[in-house]
Amino acid sequence: MSLPHAILTALLEKPSSGLELTRRFDKSIGYFWSATHQQIYRELGKLEAEGFIRTLPAEQPARGQKKSYDVLPAGRAELARWTSASQDPRPHRDTLLLRMRAAAVVGTEGIEADLRRHLALHQGQLAEYEEIEQRDFPPGKDSSQDRLRHLVLRAGLDLETFWIQWLTHALDEFADLPGGEKAGADGGR
């Protein structure tokens, strides 16, 4: 249910065409709320039909010209309603954690290499977030909007730091497992 609200947020930040919106998703909102280009275009149609957004008039009529969208008062009101509503956190689902649990009974073949791969991916993501922080949030940039956007980025920084610490710990534990336990309870059969 949050994709329409993510789109409304992005359009309130800057009226955009569908293509511009998908590119902005790839560079910002997509870090924590992903959507395919098809999902975004489909949702733009629904939001327009519901009266939450409108197509901006084209400067010059042309066939195949990209449409730009703007948020209407009803869309702003819906986003404000959704923002102020209480929501419970969702249970965390992670395939790697489930695979680690399964490895306890069927063996750990391939897990250590994948833990190392995940560690490298999280280290790379942390480095990217740190670059964004340096670029977009220099000292003194402290408007309310900047502070809230920085808090979102801070969540990404903290999550990547958590995963790096956990994966490092998991690899240390993995290295300390006796040889027989790495194969699983049935010896890997």
mmCIF file of N, CA, C and O in Angstrom, residues 8-80:
data_model
loop_
_atom_site.group_PDB
_atom_site.id
_atom_site.type_symbol
_atom_site.label_atom_id
_atom_site.label_comp_id
_atom_site.label_asym_id
_atom_site.label_seq_id
_atom_site.Cartn_x
_atom_site.Cartn_y
_atom_site.Cartn_z
ATOM 1 N N LEU A 8 3.657 9.912 -4.264
ATOM 2 C CA LEU A 8 3.165 11.238 -3.865
ATOM 3 C C LEU A 8 4.277 12.050 -3.208
ATOM 4 O O LEU A 8 4.432 13.246 -3.481
ATOM 5 N N THR A 9 5.063 11.398 -2.359
ATOM 6 C CA THR A 9 6.178 12.089 -1.708
ATOM 7 C C THR A 9 7.152 12.624 -2.748
ATOM 8 O O THR A 9 7.540 13.802 -2.710
ATOM 9 N N ALA A 10 7.546 11.761 -3.673
ATOM 10 C CA ALA A 10 8.514 12.173 -4.698
ATOM 11 C C ALA A 10 7.960 13.305 -5.562
ATOM 12 O O ALA A 10 8.691 14.240 -5.912
ATOM 13 N N LEU A 11 6.672 13.243 -5.910
ATOM 14 C CA LEU A 11 6.088 14.295 -6.739
ATOM 15 C C LEU A 11 5.921 15.601 -5.974
ATOM 16 O O LEU A 11 6.004 16.682 -6.572
ATOM 17 N N LEU A 12 5.688 15.529 -4.683
ATOM 18 C CA LEU A 12 5.620 16.763 -3.898
ATOM 19 C C LEU A 12 7.004 17.404 -3.767
ATOM 20 O O LEU A 12 7.125 18.617 -3.711
ATOM 21 N N GLU A 13 8.022 16.568 -3.720
ATOM 22 C CA GLU A 13 9.379 17.108 -3.691
ATOM 23 C C GLU A 13 9.720 17.802 -5.000
ATOM 24 O O GLU A 13 10.377 18.833 -5.005
ATOM 25 N N LYS A 14 9.220 17.221 -6.131
ATOM 26 C CA LYS A 14 9.489 17.809 -7.440
ATOM 27 C C LYS A 14 8.547 17.183 -8.467
ATOM 28 O O LYS A 14 8.631 15.980 -8.713
ATOM 29 N N PRO A 15 7.655 17.988 -9.088
ATOM 30 C CA PRO A 15 6.835 17.441 -10.162
ATOM 31 C C PRO A 15 7.736 16.812 -11.223
ATOM 32 O O PRO A 15 8.794 17.353 -11.550
ATOM 33 N N SER A 16 7.326 15.646 -11.728
ATOM 34 C CA SER A 16 8.201 14.873 -12.611
ATOM 35 C C SER A 16 7.385 14.093 -13.622
ATOM 36 O O SER A 16 6.210 13.822 -13.414
ATOM 37 N N SER A 17 8.079 13.679 -14.679
ATOM 38 C CA SER A 17 7.494 12.725 -15.616
ATOM 39 C C SER A 17 7.671 11.329 -15.014
ATOM 40 O O SER A 17 8.408 11.151 -14.040
ATOM 41 N N GLY A 18 7.023 10.350 -15.616
ATOM 42 C CA GLY A 18 7.185 8.981 -15.145
ATOM 43 C C GLY A 18 8.629 8.527 -15.235
ATOM 44 O O GLY A 18 9.147 7.881 -14.314
ATOM 45 N N LEU A 19 9.309 8.864 -16.326
ATOM 46 C CA LEU A 19 10.704 8.479 -16.501
ATOM 47 C C LEU A 19 11.601 9.152 -15.459
ATOM 48 O O LEU A 19 12.455 8.498 -14.852
ATOM 49 N N GLU A 20 11.382 10.441 -15.239
ATOM 50 C CA GLU A 20 12.172 11.147 -14.212
ATOM 51 C C GLU A 20 11.916 10.543 -12.841
ATOM 52 O O GLU A 20 12.833 10.392 -12.035
ATOM 53 N N LEU A 21 10.669 10.177 -12.590
ATOM 54 C CA LEU A 21 10.302 9.588 -11.305
ATOM 55 C C LEU A 21 11.009 8.249 -11.104
ATOM 56 O O LEU A 21 11.552 7.993 -10.023
ATOM 57 N N THR A 22 11.042 7.412 -12.128
ATOM 58 C CA THR A 22 11.711 6.124 -11.975
ATOM 59 C C THR A 22 13.209 6.318 -11.765
ATOM 60 O O THR A 22 13.821 5.584 -10.995
ATOM 61 N N ARG A 23 13.802 7.294 -12.422
ATOM 62 C CA ARG A 23 15.225 7.575 -12.200
ATOM 63 C C ARG A 23 15.479 8.078 -10.791
ATOM 64 O O ARG A 23 16.470 7.710 -10.157
ATOM 65 N N ARG A 24 14.579 8.921 -10.280
ATOM 66 C CA ARG A 24 14.727 9.408 -8.903
ATOM 67 C C ARG A 24 14.548 8.270 -7.898
ATOM 68 O O ARG A 24 15.211 8.241 -6.868
ATOM 69 N N PHE A 25 13.639 7.349 -8.201
ATOM 70 C CA PHE A 25 13.464 6.183 -7.331
ATOM 71 C C PHE A 25 14.764 5.404 -7.264
ATOM 72 O O PHE A 25 15.185 4.971 -6.191
ATOM 73 N N ASP A 26 15.406 5.223 -8.419
ATOM 74 C CA ASP A 26 16.649 4.466 -8.459
ATOM 75 C C ASP A 26 17.747 5.121 -7.632
ATOM 76 O O ASP A 26 18.644 4.450 -7.131
ATOM 77 N N LYS A 27 17.687 6.439 -7.464
ATOM 78 C CA LYS A 27 18.764 7.169 -6.784
ATOM 79 C C LYS A 27 18.442 7.564 -5.341
ATOM 80 O O LYS A 27 19.328 8.045 -4.645
ATOM 81 N N SER A 28 17.207 7.418 -4.904
ATOM 82 C CA SER A 28 16.898 7.858 -3.537
ATOM 83 C C SER A 28 15.904 6.925 -2.854
ATOM 84 O O SER A 28 16.301 6.053 -2.089
ATOM 85 N N ILE A 29 14.636 7.090 -3.137
ATOM 86 C CA ILE A 29 13.608 6.303 -2.460
ATOM 87 C C ILE A 29 13.826 4.812 -2.676
ATOM 88 O O ILE A 29 13.562 3.996 -1.800
ATOM 89 N N GLY A 30 14.365 4.446 -3.808
ATOM 90 C CA GLY A 30 14.597 3.048 -4.128
ATOM 91 C C GLY A 30 15.561 2.352 -3.196
ATOM 92 O O GLY A 30 15.604 1.125 -3.141
ATOM 93 N N TYR A 31 16.342 3.107 -2.440
ATOM 94 C CA TYR A 31 17.239 2.486 -1.467
ATOM 95 C C TYR A 31 16.458 1.780 -0.363
ATOM 96 O O TYR A 31 16.944 0.844 0.248
ATOM 97 N N PHE A 32 15.234 2.279 -0.085
ATOM 98 C CA PHE A 32 14.463 1.652 0.991
ATOM 99 C C PHE A 32 13.055 1.260 0.564
ATOM 100 O O PHE A 32 12.353 0.592 1.312
ATOM 101 N N TRP A 33 12.632 1.655 -0.644
ATOM 102 C CA TRP A 33 11.329 1.227 -1.139
ATOM 103 C C TRP A 33 11.444 1.053 -2.640
ATOM 104 O O TRP A 33 11.367 2.009 -3.392
ATOM 105 N N SER A 34 11.620 -0.176 -3.079
ATOM 106 C CA SER A 34 11.864 -0.409 -4.496
ATOM 107 C C SER A 34 10.561 -0.605 -5.255
ATOM 108 O O SER A 34 9.555 -1.051 -4.705
ATOM 109 N N ALA A 35 10.608 -0.249 -6.535
ATOM 110 C CA ALA A 35 9.475 -0.453 -7.433
ATOM 111 C C ALA A 35 10.017 -0.517 -8.855
ATOM 112 O O ALA A 35 10.974 0.184 -9.188
ATOM 113 N N THR A 36 9.404 -1.353 -9.658
ATOM 114 C CA THR A 36 9.797 -1.425 -11.060
ATOM 115 C C THR A 36 9.203 -0.232 -11.803
ATOM 116 O O THR A 36 8.242 0.407 -11.331
ATOM 117 N N HIS A 37 9.736 0.016 -12.985
ATOM 118 C CA HIS A 37 9.208 1.105 -13.802
ATOM 119 C C HIS A 37 7.743 0.856 -14.126
ATOM 120 O O HIS A 37 6.922 1.780 -14.076
ATOM 121 N N GLN A 38 7.382 -0.406 -14.416
ATOM 122 C CA GLN A 38 5.999 -0.737 -14.730
ATOM 123 C C GLN A 38 5.076 -0.461 -13.538
ATOM 124 O O GLN A 38 3.958 0.039 -13.712
ATOM 125 N N GLN A 39 5.540 -0.800 -12.332
ATOM 126 C CA GLN A 39 4.720 -0.537 -11.148
ATOM 127 C C GLN A 39 4.502 0.958 -10.962
ATOM 128 O O GLN A 39 3.401 1.396 -10.612
ATOM 129 N N ILE A 40 5.540 1.755 -11.185
ATOM 130 C CA ILE A 40 5.419 3.208 -11.022
ATOM 131 C C ILE A 40 4.436 3.771 -12.040
ATOM 132 O O ILE A 40 3.531 4.546 -11.692
ATOM 133 N N TYR A 41 4.567 3.381 -13.319
ATOM 134 C CA TYR A 41 3.655 3.892 -14.347
ATOM 135 C C TYR A 41 2.216 3.459 -14.076
ATOM 136 O O TYR A 41 1.274 4.242 -14.242
ATOM 137 N N ARG A 42 2.030 2.215 -13.658
ATOM 138 C CA ARG A 42 0.686 1.719 -13.339
ATOM 139 C C ARG A 42 0.092 2.535 -12.178
ATOM 140 O O ARG A 42 -1.074 2.930 -12.209
ATOM 141 N N GLU A 43 0.915 2.800 -11.165
ATOM 142 C CA GLU A 43 0.434 3.550 -9.998
ATOM 143 C C GLU A 43 0.132 5.006 -10.351
ATOM 144 O O GLU A 43 -0.807 5.594 -9.819
ATOM 145 N N LEU A 44 0.913 5.600 -11.258
ATOM 146 C CA LEU A 44 0.629 6.970 -11.705
ATOM 147 C C LEU A 44 -0.771 7.043 -12.306
ATOM 148 O O LEU A 44 -1.526 7.982 -12.027
ATOM 149 N N GLY A 45 -1.136 6.048 -13.114
ATOM 150 C CA GLY A 45 -2.481 6.008 -13.696
ATOM 151 C C GLY A 45 -3.562 5.914 -12.638
ATOM 152 O O GLY A 45 -4.589 6.598 -12.713
ATOM 153 N N LYS A 46 -3.340 5.083 -11.632
ATOM 154 C CA LYS A 46 -4.318 4.937 -10.550
ATOM 155 C C LYS A 46 -4.445 6.232 -9.744
ATOM 156 O O LYS A 46 -5.549 6.656 -9.400
ATOM 157 N N LEU A 47 -3.292 6.839 -9.430
ATOM 158 C CA LEU A 47 -3.320 8.085 -8.646
ATOM 159 C C LEU A 47 -4.044 9.194 -9.405
ATOM 160 O O LEU A 47 -4.766 9.990 -8.810
ATOM 161 N N GLU A 48 -3.851 9.225 -10.724
ATOM 162 C CA GLU A 48 -4.542 10.237 -11.525
ATOM 163 C C GLU A 48 -6.047 9.948 -11.550
ATOM 164 O O GLU A 48 -6.861 10.865 -11.388
ATOM 165 N N ALA A 49 -6.424 8.690 -11.710
ATOM 166 C CA ALA A 49 -7.842 8.319 -11.734
ATOM 167 C C ALA A 49 -8.529 8.629 -10.404
ATOM 168 O O ALA A 49 -9.710 8.973 -10.381
ATOM 169 N N GLU A 50 -7.778 8.513 -9.302
ATOM 170 C CA GLU A 50 -8.340 8.796 -7.972
ATOM 171 C C GLU A 50 -8.364 10.291 -7.651
ATOM 172 O O GLU A 50 -8.880 10.685 -6.599
ATOM 173 N N GLY A 51 -7.817 11.111 -8.529
ATOM 174 C CA GLY A 51 -7.826 12.558 -8.305
ATOM 175 C C GLY A 51 -6.740 13.043 -7.358
ATOM 176 O O GLY A 51 -6.840 14.139 -6.809
ATOM 177 N N PHE A 52 -5.681 12.235 -7.175
ATOM 178 C CA PHE A 52 -4.579 12.622 -6.289
ATOM 179 C C PHE A 52 -3.468 13.368 -7.026
ATOM 180 O O PHE A 52 -2.727 14.141 -6.419
ATOM 181 N N ILE A 53 -3.336 13.108 -8.328
ATOM 182 C CA ILE A 53 -2.338 13.810 -9.136
ATOM 183 C C ILE A 53 -2.988 14.225 -10.445
ATOM 184 O O ILE A 53 -4.077 13.769 -10.780
ATOM 185 N N ARG A 54 -2.298 15.112 -11.173
ATOM 186 C CA ARG A 54 -2.777 15.512 -12.488
ATOM 187 C C ARG A 54 -1.600 15.558 -13.440
ATOM 188 O O ARG A 54 -0.449 15.717 -13.025
ATOM 189 N N THR A 55 -1.915 15.409 -14.712
ATOM 190 C CA THR A 55 -0.908 15.580 -15.739
ATOM 191 C C THR A 55 -0.755 17.071 -15.979
ATOM 192 O O THR A 55 -1.748 17.779 -16.169
ATOM 193 N N LEU A 56 0.466 17.550 -15.934
ATOM 194 C CA LEU A 56 0.709 18.960 -16.197
ATOM 195 C C LEU A 56 0.513 19.245 -17.677
ATOM 196 O O LEU A 56 0.858 18.411 -18.530
ATOM 197 N N PRO A 57 -0.020 20.415 -18.008
ATOM 198 C CA PRO A 57 -0.181 20.741 -19.429
ATOM 199 C C PRO A 57 1.191 20.790 -20.118
ATOM 200 O O PRO A 57 2.167 21.267 -19.547
ATOM 201 N N ALA A 58 1.233 20.258 -21.314
ATOM 202 C CA ALA A 58 2.486 20.250 -22.073
ATOM 203 C C ALA A 58 2.788 21.659 -22.576
ATOM 204 O O ALA A 58 1.875 22.406 -22.933
ATOM 205 N N GLU A 59 4.059 22.013 -22.593
ATOM 206 C CA GLU A 59 4.452 23.328 -23.097
ATOM 207 C C GLU A 59 4.134 23.434 -24.584
ATOM 208 O O GLU A 59 3.694 24.471 -25.050
ATOM 209 N N GLN A 60 4.404 22.361 -25.320
ATOM 210 C CA GLN A 60 4.072 22.297 -26.734
ATOM 211 C C GLN A 60 3.519 20.911 -27.020
ATOM 212 O O GLN A 60 4.162 19.920 -26.692
ATOM 213 N N PRO A 61 2.345 20.852 -27.647
ATOM 214 C CA PRO A 61 1.811 19.524 -27.932
ATOM 215 C C PRO A 61 2.711 18.780 -28.919
ATOM 216 O O PRO A 61 3.136 19.338 -29.913
ATOM 217 N N ALA A 62 2.998 17.549 -28.565
ATOM 218 C CA ALA A 62 3.822 16.709 -29.442
ATOM 219 C C ALA A 62 3.490 15.253 -29.186
ATOM 220 O O ALA A 62 3.283 14.862 -28.040
ATOM 221 N N ARG A 63 3.480 14.495 -30.249
ATOM 222 C CA ARG A 63 3.194 13.069 -30.115
ATOM 223 C C ARG A 63 4.359 12.380 -29.399
ATOM 224 O O ARG A 63 5.518 12.611 -29.705
ATOM 225 N N GLY A 64 4.047 11.512 -28.443
ATOM 226 C CA GLY A 64 5.077 10.768 -27.727
ATOM 227 C C GLY A 64 5.795 11.585 -26.668
ATOM 228 O O GLY A 64 6.774 11.135 -26.102
ATOM 229 N N GLN A 65 5.316 12.791 -26.400
ATOM 230 C CA GLN A 65 5.961 13.628 -25.390
ATOM 231 C C GLN A 65 5.691 13.057 -23.997
ATOM 232 O O GLN A 65 4.602 12.553 -23.727
ATOM 233 N N LYS A 66 6.703 13.104 -23.163
ATOM 234 C CA LYS A 66 6.517 12.570 -21.821
ATOM 235 C C LYS A 66 5.566 13.462 -21.022
ATOM 236 O O LYS A 66 5.583 14.684 -21.144
ATOM 237 N N LYS A 67 4.735 12.803 -20.227
ATOM 238 C CA LYS A 67 3.804 13.522 -19.361
ATOM 239 C C LYS A 67 4.490 13.811 -18.041
ATOM 240 O O LYS A 67 5.176 12.949 -17.496
ATOM 241 N N SER A 68 4.279 15.007 -17.516
ATOM 242 C CA SER A 68 4.747 15.343 -16.181
ATOM 243 C C SER A 68 3.545 15.397 -15.255
ATOM 244 O O SER A 68 2.440 15.764 -15.673
ATOM 245 N N TYR A 69 3.786 15.029 -14.003
ATOM 246 C CA TYR A 69 2.703 14.943 -13.028
ATOM 247 C C TYR A 69 2.959 15.878 -11.851
ATOM 248 O O TYR A 69 4.098 16.139 -11.490
ATOM 249 N N ASP A 70 1.845 16.331 -11.279
ATOM 250 C CA ASP A 70 1.872 17.212 -10.121
ATOM 251 C C ASP A 70 0.833 16.696 -9.127
ATOM 252 O O ASP A 70 -0.173 16.091 -9.525
ATOM 253 N N VAL A 71 1.058 16.925 -7.841
ATOM 254 C CA VAL A 71 0.140 16.458 -6.802
ATOM 255 C C VAL A 71 -0.968 17.486 -6.590
ATOM 256 O O VAL A 71 -0.701 18.687 -6.461
ATOM 257 N N LEU A 72 -2.195 17.005 -6.563
ATOM 258 C CA LEU A 72 -3.362 17.844 -6.293
ATOM 259 C C LEU A 72 -3.595 17.928 -4.777
ATOM 260 O O LEU A 72 -3.045 17.112 -4.014
ATOM 261 N N PRO A 73 -4.413 18.879 -4.327
ATOM 262 C CA PRO A 73 -4.694 18.977 -2.883
ATOM 263 C C PRO A 73 -5.185 17.665 -2.257
ATOM 264 O O PRO A 73 -4.811 17.337 -1.135
ATOM 265 N N ALA A 74 -5.990 16.908 -2.990
ATOM 266 C CA ALA A 74 -6.471 15.625 -2.448
ATOM 267 C C ALA A 74 -5.309 14.660 -2.239
ATOM 268 O O ALA A 74 -5.305 13.885 -1.275
ATOM 269 N N GLY A 75 -4.314 14.699 -3.118
ATOM 270 C CA GLY A 75 -3.136 13.846 -2.957
ATOM 271 C C GLY A 75 -2.303 14.257 -1.763
ATOM 272 O O GLY A 75 -1.806 13.405 -1.014
ATOM 273 N N ARG A 76 -2.142 15.554 -1.568
ATOM 274 C CA ARG A 76 -1.413 16.058 -0.394
ATOM 275 C C ARG A 76 -2.140 15.649 0.886
ATOM 276 O O ARG A 76 -1.530 15.203 1.853
ATOM 277 N N ALA A 77 -3.459 15.748 0.877
ATOM 278 C CA ALA A 77 -4.250 15.378 2.056
ATOM 279 C C ALA A 77 -4.119 13.878 2.342
ATOM 280 O O ALA A 77 -3.999 13.467 3.503
ATOM 281 N N GLU A 78 -4.132 13.061 1.290
ATOM 282 C CA GLU A 78 -3.972 11.612 1.475
ATOM 283 C C GLU A 78 -2.596 11.290 2.043
ATOM 284 O O GLU A 78 -2.461 10.466 2.944
ATOM 285 N N LEU A 79 -1.576 11.949 1.538
ATOM 286 C CA LEU A 79 -0.225 11.705 2.047
ATOM 287 C C LEU A 79 -0.121 12.147 3.509
ATOM 288 O O LEU A 79 0.473 11.441 4.328
ATOM 289 N N ALA A 80 -0.716 13.283 3.856
ATOM 290 C CA ALA A 80 -0.700 13.747 5.252
ATOM 291 C C ALA A 80 -1.458 12.776 6.151
ATOM 292 O O ALA A 80 -1.014 12.475 7.268
#
